[in-house]
Structures are given as structure tokens and as C-alpha cells.
mmCIF file of C-alpha atoms and ligand atoms in Angstrom:
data_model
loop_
_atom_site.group_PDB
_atom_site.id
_atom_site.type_symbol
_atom_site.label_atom_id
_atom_site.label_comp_id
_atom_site.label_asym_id
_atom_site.label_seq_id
_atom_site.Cartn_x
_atom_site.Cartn_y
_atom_site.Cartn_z
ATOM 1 C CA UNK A 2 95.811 120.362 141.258
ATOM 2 C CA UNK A 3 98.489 120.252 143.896
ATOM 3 C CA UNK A 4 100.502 123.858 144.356
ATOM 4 C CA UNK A 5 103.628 123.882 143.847
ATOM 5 C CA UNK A 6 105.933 125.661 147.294
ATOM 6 C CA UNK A 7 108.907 125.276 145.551
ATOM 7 C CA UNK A 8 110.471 128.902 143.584
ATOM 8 C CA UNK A 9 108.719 130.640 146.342
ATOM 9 C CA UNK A 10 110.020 132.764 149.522
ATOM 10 C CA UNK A 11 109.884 131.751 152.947
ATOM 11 C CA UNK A 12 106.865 133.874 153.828
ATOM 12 C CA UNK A 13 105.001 132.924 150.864
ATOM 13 C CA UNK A 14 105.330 129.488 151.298
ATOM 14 C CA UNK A 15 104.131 130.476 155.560
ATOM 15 C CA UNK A 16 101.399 132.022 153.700
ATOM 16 C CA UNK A 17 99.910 129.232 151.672
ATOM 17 C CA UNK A 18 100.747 126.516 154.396
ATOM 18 C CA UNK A 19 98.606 128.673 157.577
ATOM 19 C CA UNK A 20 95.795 126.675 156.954
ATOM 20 C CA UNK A 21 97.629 123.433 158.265
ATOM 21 C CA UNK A 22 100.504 125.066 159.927
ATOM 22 C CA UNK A 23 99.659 127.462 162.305
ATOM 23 C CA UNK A 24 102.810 127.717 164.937
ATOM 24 C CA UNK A 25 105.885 129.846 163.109
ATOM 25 C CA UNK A 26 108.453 126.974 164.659
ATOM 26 C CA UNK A 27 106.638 124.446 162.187
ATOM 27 C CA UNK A 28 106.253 126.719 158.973
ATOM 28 C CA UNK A 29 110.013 127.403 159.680
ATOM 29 C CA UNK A 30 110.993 124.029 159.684
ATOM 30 C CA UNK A 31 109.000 123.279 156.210
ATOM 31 C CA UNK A 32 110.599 126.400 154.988
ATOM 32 C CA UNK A 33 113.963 124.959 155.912
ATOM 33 C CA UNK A 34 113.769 121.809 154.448
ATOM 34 C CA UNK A 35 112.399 123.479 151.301
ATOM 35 C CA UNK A 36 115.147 126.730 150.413
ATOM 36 C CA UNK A 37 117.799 125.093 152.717
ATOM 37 C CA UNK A 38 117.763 121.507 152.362
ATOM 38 C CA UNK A 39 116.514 120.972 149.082
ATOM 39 C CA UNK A 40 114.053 118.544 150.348
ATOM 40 C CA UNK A 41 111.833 116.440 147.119
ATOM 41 C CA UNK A 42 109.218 115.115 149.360
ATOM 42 C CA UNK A 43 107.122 115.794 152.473
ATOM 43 C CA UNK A 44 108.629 112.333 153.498
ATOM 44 C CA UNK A 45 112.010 113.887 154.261
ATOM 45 C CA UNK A 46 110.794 116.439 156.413
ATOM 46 C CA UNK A 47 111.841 114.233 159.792
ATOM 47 C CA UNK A 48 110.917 116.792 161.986
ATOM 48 C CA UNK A 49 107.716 117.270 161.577
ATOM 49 C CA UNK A 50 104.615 114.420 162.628
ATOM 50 C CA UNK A 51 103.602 112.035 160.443
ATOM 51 C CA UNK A 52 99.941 113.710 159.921
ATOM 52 C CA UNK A 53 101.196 116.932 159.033
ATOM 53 C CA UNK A 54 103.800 115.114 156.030
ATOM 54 C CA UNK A 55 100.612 113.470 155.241
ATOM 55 C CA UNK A 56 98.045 116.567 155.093
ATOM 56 C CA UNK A 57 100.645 118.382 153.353
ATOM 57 C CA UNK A 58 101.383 115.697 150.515
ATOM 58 C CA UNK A 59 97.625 115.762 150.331
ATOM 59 C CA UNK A 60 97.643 119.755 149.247
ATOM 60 C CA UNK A 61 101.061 120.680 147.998
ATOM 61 C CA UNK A 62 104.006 119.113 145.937
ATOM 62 C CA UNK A 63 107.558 119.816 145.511
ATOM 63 C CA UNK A 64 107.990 119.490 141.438
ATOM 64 C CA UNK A 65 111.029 120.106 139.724
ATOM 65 C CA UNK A 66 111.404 119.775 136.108
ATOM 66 C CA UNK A 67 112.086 116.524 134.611
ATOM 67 C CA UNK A 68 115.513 115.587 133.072
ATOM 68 C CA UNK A 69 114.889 114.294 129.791
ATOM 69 C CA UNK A 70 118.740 114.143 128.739
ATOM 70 C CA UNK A 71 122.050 114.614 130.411
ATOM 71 C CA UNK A 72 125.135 114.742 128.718
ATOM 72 C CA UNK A 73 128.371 115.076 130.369
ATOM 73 C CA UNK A 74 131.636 116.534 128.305
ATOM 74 C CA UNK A 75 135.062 115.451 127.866
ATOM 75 C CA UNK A 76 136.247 118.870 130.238
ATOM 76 C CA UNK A 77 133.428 118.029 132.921
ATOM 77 C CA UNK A 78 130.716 120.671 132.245
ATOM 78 C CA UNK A 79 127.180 118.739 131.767
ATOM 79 C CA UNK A 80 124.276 120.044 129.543
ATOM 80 C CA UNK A 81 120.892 118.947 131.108
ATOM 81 C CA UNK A 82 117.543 118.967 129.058
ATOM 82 C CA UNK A 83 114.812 119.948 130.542
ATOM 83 C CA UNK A 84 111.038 118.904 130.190
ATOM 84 C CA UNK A 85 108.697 121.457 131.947
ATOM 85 C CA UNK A 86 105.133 120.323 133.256
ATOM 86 C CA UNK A 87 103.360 121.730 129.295
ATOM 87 C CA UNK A 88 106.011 119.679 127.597
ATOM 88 C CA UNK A 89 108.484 122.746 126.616
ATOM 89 C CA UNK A 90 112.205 122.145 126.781
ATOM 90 C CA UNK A 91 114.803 123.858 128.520
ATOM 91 C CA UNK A 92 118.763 123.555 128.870
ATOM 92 C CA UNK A 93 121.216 124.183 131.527
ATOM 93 C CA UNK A 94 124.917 123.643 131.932
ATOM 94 C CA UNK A 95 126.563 122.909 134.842
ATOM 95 C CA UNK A 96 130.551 123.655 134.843
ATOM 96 C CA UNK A 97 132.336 122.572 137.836
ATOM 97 C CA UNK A 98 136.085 123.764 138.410
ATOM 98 C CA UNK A 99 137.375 122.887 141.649
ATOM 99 C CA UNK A 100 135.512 122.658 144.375
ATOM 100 C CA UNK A 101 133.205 125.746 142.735
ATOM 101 C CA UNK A 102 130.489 124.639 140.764
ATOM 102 C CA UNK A 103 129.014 127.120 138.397
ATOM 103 C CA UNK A 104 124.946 126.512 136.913
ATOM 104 C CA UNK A 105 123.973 128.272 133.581
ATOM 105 C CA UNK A 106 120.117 128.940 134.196
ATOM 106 C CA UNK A 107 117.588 129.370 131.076
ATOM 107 C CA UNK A 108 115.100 131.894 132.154
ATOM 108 C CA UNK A 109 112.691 131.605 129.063
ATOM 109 C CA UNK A 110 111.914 128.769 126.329
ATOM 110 C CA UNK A 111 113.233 130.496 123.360
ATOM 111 C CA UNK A 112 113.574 134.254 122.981
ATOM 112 C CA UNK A 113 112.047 136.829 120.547
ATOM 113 C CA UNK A 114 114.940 139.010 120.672
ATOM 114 C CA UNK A 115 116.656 137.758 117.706
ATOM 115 C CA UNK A 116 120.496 138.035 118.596
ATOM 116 C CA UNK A 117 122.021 137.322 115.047
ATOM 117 C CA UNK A 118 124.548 135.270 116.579
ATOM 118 C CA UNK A 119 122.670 133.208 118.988
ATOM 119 C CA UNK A 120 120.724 130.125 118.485
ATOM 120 C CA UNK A 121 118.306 130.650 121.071
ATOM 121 C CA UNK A 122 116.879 133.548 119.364
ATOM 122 C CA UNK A 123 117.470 131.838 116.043
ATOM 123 C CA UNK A 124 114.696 129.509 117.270
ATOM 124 C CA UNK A 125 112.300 132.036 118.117
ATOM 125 C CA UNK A 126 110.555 133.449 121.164
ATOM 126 C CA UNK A 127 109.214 131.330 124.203
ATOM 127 C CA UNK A 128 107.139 131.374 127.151
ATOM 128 C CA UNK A 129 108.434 132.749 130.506
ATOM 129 C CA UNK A 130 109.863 130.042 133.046
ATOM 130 C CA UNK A 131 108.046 130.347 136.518
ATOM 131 C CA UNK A 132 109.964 130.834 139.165
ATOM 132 C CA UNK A 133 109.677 127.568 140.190
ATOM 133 C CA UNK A 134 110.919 126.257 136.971
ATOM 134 C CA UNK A 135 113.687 128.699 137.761
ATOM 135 C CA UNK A 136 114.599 127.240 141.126
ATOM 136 C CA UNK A 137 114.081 123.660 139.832
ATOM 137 C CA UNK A 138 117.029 124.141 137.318
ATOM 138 C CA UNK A 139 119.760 124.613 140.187
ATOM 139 C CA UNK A 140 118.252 122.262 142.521
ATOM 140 C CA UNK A 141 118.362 119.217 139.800
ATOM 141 C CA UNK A 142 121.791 120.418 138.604
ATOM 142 C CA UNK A 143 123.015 120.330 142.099
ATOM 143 C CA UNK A 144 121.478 117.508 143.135
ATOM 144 C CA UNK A 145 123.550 115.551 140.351
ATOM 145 C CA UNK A 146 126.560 117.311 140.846
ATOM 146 C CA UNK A 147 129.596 115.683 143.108
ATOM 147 C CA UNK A 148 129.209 116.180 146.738
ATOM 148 C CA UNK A 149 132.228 118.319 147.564
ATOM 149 C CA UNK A 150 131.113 121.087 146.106
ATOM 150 C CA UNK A 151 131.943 124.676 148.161
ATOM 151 C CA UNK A 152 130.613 127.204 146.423
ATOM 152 C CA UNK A 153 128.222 127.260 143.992
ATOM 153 C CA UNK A 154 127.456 130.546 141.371
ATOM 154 C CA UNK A 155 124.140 130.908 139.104
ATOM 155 C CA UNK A 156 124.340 132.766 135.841
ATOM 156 C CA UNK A 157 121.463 133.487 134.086
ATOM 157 C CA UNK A 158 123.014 133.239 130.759
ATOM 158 C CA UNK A 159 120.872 129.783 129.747
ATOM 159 C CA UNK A 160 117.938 130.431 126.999
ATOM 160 C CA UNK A 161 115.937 133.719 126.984
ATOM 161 C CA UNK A 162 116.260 137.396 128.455
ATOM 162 C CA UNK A 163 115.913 137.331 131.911
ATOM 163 C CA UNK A 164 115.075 140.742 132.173
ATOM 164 C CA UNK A 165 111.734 139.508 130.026
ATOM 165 C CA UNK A 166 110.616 137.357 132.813
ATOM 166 C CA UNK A 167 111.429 140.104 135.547
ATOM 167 C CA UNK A 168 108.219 139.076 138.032
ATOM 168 C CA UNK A 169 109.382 135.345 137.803
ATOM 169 C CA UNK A 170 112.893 135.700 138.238
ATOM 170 C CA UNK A 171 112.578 138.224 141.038
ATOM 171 C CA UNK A 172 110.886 135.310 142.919
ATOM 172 C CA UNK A 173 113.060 132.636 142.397
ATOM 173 C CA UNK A 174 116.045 134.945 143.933
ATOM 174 C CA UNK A 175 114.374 135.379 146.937
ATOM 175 C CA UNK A 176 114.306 132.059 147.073
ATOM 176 C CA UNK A 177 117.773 130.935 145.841
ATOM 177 C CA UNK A 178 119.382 134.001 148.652
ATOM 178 C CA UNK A 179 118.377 131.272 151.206
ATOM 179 C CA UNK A 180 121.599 129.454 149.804
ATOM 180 C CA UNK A 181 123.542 131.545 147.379
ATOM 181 C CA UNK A 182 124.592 135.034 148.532
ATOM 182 C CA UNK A 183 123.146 137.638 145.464
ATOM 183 C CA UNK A 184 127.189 138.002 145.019
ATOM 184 C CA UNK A 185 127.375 134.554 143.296
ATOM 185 C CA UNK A 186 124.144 134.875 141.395
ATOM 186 C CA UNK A 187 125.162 137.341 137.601
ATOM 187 C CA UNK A 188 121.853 137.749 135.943
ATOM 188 C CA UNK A 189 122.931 138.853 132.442
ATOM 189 C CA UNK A 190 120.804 140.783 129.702
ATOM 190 C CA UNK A 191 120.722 141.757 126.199
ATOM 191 C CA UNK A 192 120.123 145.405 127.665
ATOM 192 C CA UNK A 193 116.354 145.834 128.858
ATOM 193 C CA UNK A 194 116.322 148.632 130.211
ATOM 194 C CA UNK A 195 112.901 148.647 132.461
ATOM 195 C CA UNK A 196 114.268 145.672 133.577
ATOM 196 C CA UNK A 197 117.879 146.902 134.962
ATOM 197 C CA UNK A 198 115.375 149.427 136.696
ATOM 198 C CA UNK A 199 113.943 146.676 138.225
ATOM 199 C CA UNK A 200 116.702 144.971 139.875
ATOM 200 C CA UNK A 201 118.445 148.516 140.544
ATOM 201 C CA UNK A 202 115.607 148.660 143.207
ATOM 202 C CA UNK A 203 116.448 145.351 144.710
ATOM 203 C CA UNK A 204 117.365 145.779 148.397
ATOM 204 C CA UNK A 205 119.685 142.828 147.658
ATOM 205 C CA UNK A 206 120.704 143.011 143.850
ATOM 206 C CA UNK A 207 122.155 139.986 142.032
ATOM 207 C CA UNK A 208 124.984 141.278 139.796
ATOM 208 C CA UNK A 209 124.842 142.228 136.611
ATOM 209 C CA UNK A 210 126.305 141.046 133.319
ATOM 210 C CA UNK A 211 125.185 143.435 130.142
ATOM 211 C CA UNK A 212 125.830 141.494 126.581
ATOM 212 C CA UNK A 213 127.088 144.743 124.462
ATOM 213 C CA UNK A 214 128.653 142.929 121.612
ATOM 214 C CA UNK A 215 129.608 145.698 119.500
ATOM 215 C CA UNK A 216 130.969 149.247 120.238
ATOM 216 C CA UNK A 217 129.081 151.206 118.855
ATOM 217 C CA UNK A 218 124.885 151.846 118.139
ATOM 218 C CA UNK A 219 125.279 151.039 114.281
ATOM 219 C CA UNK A 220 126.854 148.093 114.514
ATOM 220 C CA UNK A 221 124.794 146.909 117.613
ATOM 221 C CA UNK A 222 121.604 147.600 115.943
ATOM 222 C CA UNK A 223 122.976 144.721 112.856
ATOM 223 C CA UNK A 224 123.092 141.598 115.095
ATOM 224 C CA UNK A 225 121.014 142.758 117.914
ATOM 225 C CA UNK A 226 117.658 143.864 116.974
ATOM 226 C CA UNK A 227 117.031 144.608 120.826
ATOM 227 C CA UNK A 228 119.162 147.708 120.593
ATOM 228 C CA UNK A 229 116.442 150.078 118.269
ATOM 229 C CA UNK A 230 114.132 150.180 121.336
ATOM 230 C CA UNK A 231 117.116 150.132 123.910
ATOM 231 C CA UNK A 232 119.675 152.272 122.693
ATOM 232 C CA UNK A 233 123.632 152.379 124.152
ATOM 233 C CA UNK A 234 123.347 155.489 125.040
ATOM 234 C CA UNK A 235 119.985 154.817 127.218
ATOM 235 C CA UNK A 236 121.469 151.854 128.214
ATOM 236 C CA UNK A 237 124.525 153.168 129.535
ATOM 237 C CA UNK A 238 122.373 155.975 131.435
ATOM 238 C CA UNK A 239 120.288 153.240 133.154
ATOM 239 C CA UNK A 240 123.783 151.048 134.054
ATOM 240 C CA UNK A 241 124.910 154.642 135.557
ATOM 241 C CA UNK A 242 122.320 154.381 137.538
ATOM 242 C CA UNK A 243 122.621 150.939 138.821
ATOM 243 C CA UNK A 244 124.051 150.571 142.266
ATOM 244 C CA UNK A 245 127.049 148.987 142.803
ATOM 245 C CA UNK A 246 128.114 147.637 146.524
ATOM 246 C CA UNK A 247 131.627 148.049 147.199
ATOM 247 C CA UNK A 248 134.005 145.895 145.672
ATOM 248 C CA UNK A 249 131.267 144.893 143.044
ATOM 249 C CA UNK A 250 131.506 145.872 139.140
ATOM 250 C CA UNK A 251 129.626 145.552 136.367
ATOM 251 C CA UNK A 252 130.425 142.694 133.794
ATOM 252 C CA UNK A 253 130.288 143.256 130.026
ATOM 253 C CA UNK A 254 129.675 140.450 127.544
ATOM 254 C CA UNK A 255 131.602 140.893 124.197
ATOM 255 C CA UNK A 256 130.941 138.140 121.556
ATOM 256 C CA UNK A 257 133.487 137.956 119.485
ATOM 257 C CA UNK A 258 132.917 137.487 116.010
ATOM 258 C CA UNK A 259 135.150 137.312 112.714
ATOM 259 C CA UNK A 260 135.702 140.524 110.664
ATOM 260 C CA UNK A 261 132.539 142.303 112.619
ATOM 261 C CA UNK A 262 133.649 143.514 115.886
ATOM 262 C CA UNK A 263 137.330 142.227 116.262
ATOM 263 C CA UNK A 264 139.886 144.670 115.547
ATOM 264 C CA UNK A 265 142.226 146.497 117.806
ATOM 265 C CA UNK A 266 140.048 149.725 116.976
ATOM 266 C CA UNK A 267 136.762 148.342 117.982
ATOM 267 C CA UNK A 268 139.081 147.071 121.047
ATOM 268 C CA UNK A 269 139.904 150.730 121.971
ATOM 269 C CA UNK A 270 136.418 152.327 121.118
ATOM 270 C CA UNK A 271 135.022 149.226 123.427
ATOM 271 C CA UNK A 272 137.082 150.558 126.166
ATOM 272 C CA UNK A 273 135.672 154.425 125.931
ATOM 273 C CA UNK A 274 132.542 153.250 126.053
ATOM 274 C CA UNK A 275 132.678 151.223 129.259
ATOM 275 C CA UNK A 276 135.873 153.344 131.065
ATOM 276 C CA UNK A 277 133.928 155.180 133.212
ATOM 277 C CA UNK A 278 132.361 151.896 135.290
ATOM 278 C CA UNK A 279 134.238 149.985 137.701
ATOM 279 C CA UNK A 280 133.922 146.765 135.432
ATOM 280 C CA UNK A 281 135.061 143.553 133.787
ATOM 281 C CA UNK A 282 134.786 142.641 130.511
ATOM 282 C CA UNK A 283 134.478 138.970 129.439
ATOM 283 C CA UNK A 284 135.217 138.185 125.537
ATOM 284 C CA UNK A 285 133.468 135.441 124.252
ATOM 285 C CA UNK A 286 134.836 133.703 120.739
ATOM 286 C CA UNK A 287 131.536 132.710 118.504
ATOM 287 C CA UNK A 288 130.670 129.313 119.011
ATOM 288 C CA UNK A 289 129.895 128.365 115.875
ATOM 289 C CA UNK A 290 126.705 126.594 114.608
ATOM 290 C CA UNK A 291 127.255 126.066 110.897
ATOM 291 C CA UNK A 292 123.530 124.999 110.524
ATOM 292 C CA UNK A 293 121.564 127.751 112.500
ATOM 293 C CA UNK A 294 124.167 130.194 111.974
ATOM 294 C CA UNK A 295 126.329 129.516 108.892
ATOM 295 C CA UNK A 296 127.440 133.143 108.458
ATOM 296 C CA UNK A 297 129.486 134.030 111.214
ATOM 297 C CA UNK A 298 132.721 132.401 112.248
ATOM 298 C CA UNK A 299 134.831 132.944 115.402
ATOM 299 C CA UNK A 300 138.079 135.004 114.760
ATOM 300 C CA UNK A 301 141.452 133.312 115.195
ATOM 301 C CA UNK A 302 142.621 132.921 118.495
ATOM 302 C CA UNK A 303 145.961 135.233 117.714
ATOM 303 C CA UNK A 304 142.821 137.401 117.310
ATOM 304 C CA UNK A 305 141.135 136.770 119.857
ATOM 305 C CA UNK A 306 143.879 137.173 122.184
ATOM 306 C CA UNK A 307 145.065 140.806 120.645
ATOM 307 C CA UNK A 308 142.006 142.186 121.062
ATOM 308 C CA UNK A 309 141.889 141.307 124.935
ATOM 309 C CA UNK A 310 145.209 142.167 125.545
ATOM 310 C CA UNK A 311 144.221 146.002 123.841
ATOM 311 C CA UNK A 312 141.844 146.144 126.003
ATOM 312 C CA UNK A 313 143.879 145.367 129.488
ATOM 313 C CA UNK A 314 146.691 147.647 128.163
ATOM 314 C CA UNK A 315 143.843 150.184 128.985
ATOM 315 C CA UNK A 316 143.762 149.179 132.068
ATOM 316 C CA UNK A 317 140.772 147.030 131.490
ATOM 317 C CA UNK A 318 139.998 144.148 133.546
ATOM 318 C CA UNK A 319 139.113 141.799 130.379
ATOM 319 C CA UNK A 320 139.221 137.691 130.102
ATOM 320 C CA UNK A 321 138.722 135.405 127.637
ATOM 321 C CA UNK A 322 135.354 132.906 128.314
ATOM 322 C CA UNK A 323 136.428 130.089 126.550
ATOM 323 C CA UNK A 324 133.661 127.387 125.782
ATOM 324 C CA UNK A 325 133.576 124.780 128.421
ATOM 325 C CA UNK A 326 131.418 121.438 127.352
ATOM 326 C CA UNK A 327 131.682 122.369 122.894
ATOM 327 C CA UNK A 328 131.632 118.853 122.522
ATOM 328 C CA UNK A 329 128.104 118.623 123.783
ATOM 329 C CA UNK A 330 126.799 122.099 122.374
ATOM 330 C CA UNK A 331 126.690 123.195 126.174
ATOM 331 C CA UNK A 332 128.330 126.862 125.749
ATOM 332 C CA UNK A 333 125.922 129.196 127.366
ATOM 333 C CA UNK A 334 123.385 130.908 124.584
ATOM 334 C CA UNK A 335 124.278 127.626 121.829
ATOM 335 C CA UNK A 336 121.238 125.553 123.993
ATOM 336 C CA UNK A 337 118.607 123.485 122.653
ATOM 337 C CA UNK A 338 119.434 124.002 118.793
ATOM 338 C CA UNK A 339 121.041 120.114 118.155
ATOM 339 C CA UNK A 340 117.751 118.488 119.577
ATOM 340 C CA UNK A 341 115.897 120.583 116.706
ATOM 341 C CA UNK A 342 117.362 119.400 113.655
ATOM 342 C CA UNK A 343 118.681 115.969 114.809
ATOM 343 C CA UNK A 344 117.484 113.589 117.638
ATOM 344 C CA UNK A 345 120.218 113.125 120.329
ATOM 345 C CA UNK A 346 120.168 110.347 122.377
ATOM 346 C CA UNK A 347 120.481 110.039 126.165
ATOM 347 C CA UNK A 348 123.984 108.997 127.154
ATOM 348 C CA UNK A 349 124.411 106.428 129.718
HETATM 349 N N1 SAH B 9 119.612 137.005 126.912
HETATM 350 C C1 SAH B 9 120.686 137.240 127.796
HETATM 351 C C2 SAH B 9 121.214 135.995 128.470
HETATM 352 C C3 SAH B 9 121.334 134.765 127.617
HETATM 353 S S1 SAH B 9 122.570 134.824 126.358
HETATM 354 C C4 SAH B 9 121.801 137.999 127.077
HETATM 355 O O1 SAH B 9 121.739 138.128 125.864
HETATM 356 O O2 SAH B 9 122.701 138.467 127.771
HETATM 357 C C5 SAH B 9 124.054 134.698 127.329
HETATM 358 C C6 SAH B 9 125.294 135.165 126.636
HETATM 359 O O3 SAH B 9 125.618 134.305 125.545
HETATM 360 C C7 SAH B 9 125.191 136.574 126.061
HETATM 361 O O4 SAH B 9 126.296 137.350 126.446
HETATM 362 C C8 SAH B 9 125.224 136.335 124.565
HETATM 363 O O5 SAH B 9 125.782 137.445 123.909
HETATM 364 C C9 SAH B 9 126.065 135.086 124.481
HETATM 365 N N2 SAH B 9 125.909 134.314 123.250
HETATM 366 C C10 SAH B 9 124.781 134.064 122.574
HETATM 367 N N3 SAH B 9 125.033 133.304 121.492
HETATM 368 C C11 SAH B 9 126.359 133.070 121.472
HETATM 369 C C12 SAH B 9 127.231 132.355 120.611
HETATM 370 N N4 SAH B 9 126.778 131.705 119.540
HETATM 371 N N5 SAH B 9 128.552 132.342 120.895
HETATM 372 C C13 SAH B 9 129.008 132.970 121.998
HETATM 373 N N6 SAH B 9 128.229 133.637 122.860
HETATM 374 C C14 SAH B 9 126.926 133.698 122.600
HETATM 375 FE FE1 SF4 B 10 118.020 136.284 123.403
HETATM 376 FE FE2 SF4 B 10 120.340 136.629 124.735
HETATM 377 FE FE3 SF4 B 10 120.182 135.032 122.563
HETATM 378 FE FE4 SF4 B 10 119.975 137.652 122.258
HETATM 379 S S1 SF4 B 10 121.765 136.528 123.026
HETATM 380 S S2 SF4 B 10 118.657 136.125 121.283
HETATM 381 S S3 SF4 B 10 118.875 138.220 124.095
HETATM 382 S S4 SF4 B 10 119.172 134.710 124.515
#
């Protein structure tokens, strides 16, 4: 078996090359072409001699996972299926606007957290993605994506808790900070609360996105089964504890959904609860999935809009996330469930 160098830091991919790179110029270079260049093969690495490429092809590989399916919507986000090396399946979106280019990241192959509203957790819990599997998301995404692209943000809002995979995903940042400043990478979690520790002791944090989706611990508790171990009020100690570099805030994730957490009141008692942080608050309308999740329905977008505007007459920072790429079931955390109860097919 071939390692893998890919989802792995400079100095531990120095580390596992020493035995047929011993100058620092050379394990530089590889490292370059790796985190910086995106390189697939030893073949591209121009550089270096031929014998080297050769002995290294020999010991290592550079293995993304496979596409299995893109599909491209009318707006111009693309869903991508992935197939990892066991034969799981993983989605990401890709949402371009501009010249900015924005990749949705899964961080596990289901999750066991159970979200009542969400069809990943509808499915049912998953393995961990390695940090290479992590890494191999954005490169693939951006490989396919136009060539004008300026800037280009990661959320971790894909399939699974991120927060579950802490070890893995703390990896693959090191590795994606060789291209993407930690200020355009938004890790966002269902509240785990070791795992906010975790990143809180980052020298160079990602940002944060918490998914609060109710205002208060009763009502969380009903659609987020997550909250019983994690509760707001330990949540919200650990977020005041949570560094914040100047100019950053915290973002809060509010799922909207009909007659459950939508009215002007749960607007206001939204705002208590988060007034004290320098944040911004994005409220997301249900996407609907009448088979995984016939229950719940979005609110109306008179609705929808009321209860943001409550919130900025706070003096809230709060936008609407509208779904980018419905028509191919690409909105972040409304992966994977179509290729469970019907066959897609791979669009040309
Ligand atoms: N597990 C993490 C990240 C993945 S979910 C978390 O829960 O934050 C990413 C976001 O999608 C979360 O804010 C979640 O609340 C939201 N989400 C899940 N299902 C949704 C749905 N059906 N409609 C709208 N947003 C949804
Ligand atoms: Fe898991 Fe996030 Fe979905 Fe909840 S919303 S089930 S934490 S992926």
C-alpha cells in the first residue's frame, strides 16, 4: 500500500519523504507542488529529477476521492458525489458568485446526531472522513471550477459534525492554510462543545458557525437531540470563551421552520440570547424533503423575511441564506438523501 501525502502538513509530509529526500530545498519543493500547486502526480513535479518522481511514485500517491456524479444547477452551484477509497459516498457543493467561489465540505459519511430537520442525520451516523478525504473535496471541486476564480471560502457545512472528526479536520486545515487564509475557512457545528475547545486552542482558528436553531433549551432539545448532552447554556459559556481576532464574529445558524421557531417572539428571544457576541446571524428557510422529512415545511417568505428584519431592528447583523443549486438537492445539510431512495443519473 502506497501512503497517501495528500491532507497532510508540510512537515509531515518532510517527515515521511526523509528517507528519499534528504536536502530541505527538495522536500520544499514536493511540499509546494503538493499544498500550493495542487499537483495529482509525481509527473508534474518539473523541478525535481526524474529518479526522485520515479522513487517517489514507487512509495507514495496523491489520491483524491473519485467523482462518481456531478450535477450542475440552473443558478451555477454544482453538487459533486463522492466515492471514497471503502466505497462510502460523500457530497459537496460548490457555489460560485463572482469571481469568489465558495466549497461546502462533508466532514463525515452520515451523522448520528439526529437533527430532526436534516437529512443527513435522517440517514444515520457515518464514519469520520480523513483528512485527506477532507483536502481531496476542495482540491476536486476546484480543480473543476472556472479558472478565474479569486477567492475561494470552505464551509464545513457538507454531511456530518465536524467537531466529531476534530483530529482529522485539524489536519486537513493545516494543510488547506497553505492556500486559504483560516478567515475564509467557517467550520460550523451542531454545538460540541469539547470540540469548540479544541479549535479555541488553535494558534490560527478557522471561524466559527454554531447551528442554534431554536431559542430556547426546550425547544432545542425537540429537533436536536445533540442539545441534552450540550446544553445552550454550556454552549454559550464555551462560545464566551472562544477567541475572536479583531474584526471577526461569530456566525449563528437559524433554520427556519414553519410554526416551530418562526415568530417575531422567538425573533426577539433569539436576539437575547446571542446580544452579547459580536456576531451574525444567517436564517436558513427549511429545504424541504417531503420523503425523508414530510413533517416540516419552510415558513412563507413574508415570514421569513419578518422574522429577519426583527432581528436587525435589534441591531442584529442577520441575512437570509437562500438555497443556491434546490434544483439538484445541493443546499448544504439536504446531501446524499435523492441517491438513497432513487438512482440519479450522471449528467453530461
Ligand atoms: N453538523 C454541522 C454542519 C453540517 S449541517 C451543523 O449542524 O452545523 C450545516 C447546516 O445546515 C446547519 O446549520 C444545519 O442546521 C443546516 N441544515 C440541516 N438540514 C437543513 C435543512 N433541511 N434545511 C436547511 N438547513 C439545514
Ligand atoms: Fe448532523 Fe448537522 Fe445534520 Fe444535525 S444538522 S444531523 S449535526 S449534519
Amino acid at each position: 500500500m502506497k501512503t497517501n501525502l495528500l491532507g497532510r502538513s508540510r512537515q509531515e509530509i518532510g517527515e515521511l519523504i526523509r528517507p528519499l529526500v534528504d536536502r530541505r530545498f527538495r522536500s520544499d519543493q514536493i511540499a509546494n507542488w503538493i499544498l500550493q500547486r495542487h499537483a495529482t502526480s509525481f509527473d508534474e513535479m518539473s523541478n525535481l529529477p526524474l529518479s526522485l518522481r520515479t522513487d517517489l511514485a514507487n512509495s507514495f500517491c496523491l489520491l483524491d476521492p473519485c467523482v462518481v456524479e456531478q450535477r450542475s444547477s440552473e443558478d451555477g452551484a454544482t453538487k459533486y458525489l463522492f466515492e471514497l477509497e471503502d466505497g462510502a459516498k460523500v457530497e459537496g457543493v460548490s457555489i460560485p458568485e463572482d469571481r469568489k467561489l465558495t466549497l461546502c465540505l462533508s466532514s463525515q459519511t452520515g451523522c448520528a446526531l439526529g437533527c430532526k430537520f436534516c437529512v443527513t442525520g435522517a440517514l444515520g451516523g457515518g464514519r469520520n472522513l480523513k483528512s485527506s478525504e477532507l483536502v481531496g473535496q476542495y482540491r476536486s471541486m476546484l480543480r473543476s471550477s472556472a479558472n478565474d476564480v479569486e477567492r475561494v471560502n470552505i464551509v464545513f457545512m457538507g454531511m456530518g459534525e465536524p467537531l466529531l472528526n476534530t483530529t482529522q479536520l485539524l489536519s486537513a486545515l493545516e494543510a488547506l492554510y497553505e492556500r486559504v487564509s483560516p478567515r475564509r475557512i467557517t467550520v460550523s457545528t451542531a454545538g460540541v462543545i469539547p470540540g469548540i475547545e479544541s479549535l479555541a486552542k488553535m494558534e490560527r482558528r478557522p471561524k466559527l458557525a454554531v447551528s442554534l436553531n431554536a431559542p430556547d433549551q426546550a425547544r432545542r432539545e425537540r429537533i436536536m437531540p445533540i442539545a441534552k448532552t450540550y446544553s445552550l447554556s454550556d454552549l454559550f459559556a464555551a462560545l464566551r470563551g472562544f477567541p475572536l481576532e479583531r474584526g471577526r464574529r461569530l456566525t449563528f445558524e437559524y433554520v427556519l421552520l414553519a410554526g416551530f421557531n418562526d415568530s417575531p417572539e422567538d425573533a426577539s428571544a433569539l436576539g437575547k440570547l446571542v446580544q452579547d457576541f459580536p456576531s451574525k446571524i444567517n436564517v436558513i428557510p427549511f429545504n424541504e424533503d417531503r420523503h425523508h422529512i414530510p413533517e416540516l415545511r419552510q415558513p412563507p417568505k413574508e415570514r421569513i423575511l419578518a422574522f429577519t428584519e426583527r432581528l436587525r431592528s435589534k441591531g442584529l447583523t442577520a441575512t437570509v441564506r437562500w438555497s443556491r443549486g434546490e434544483d439538484v438537492s445541493a443546499a448544504c445539510g439536504q446531501l446524499k438523501g435523492r441517491e438513497t431512495h432513487s438512482r440519479t443519473t450522471i449528467d453530461s
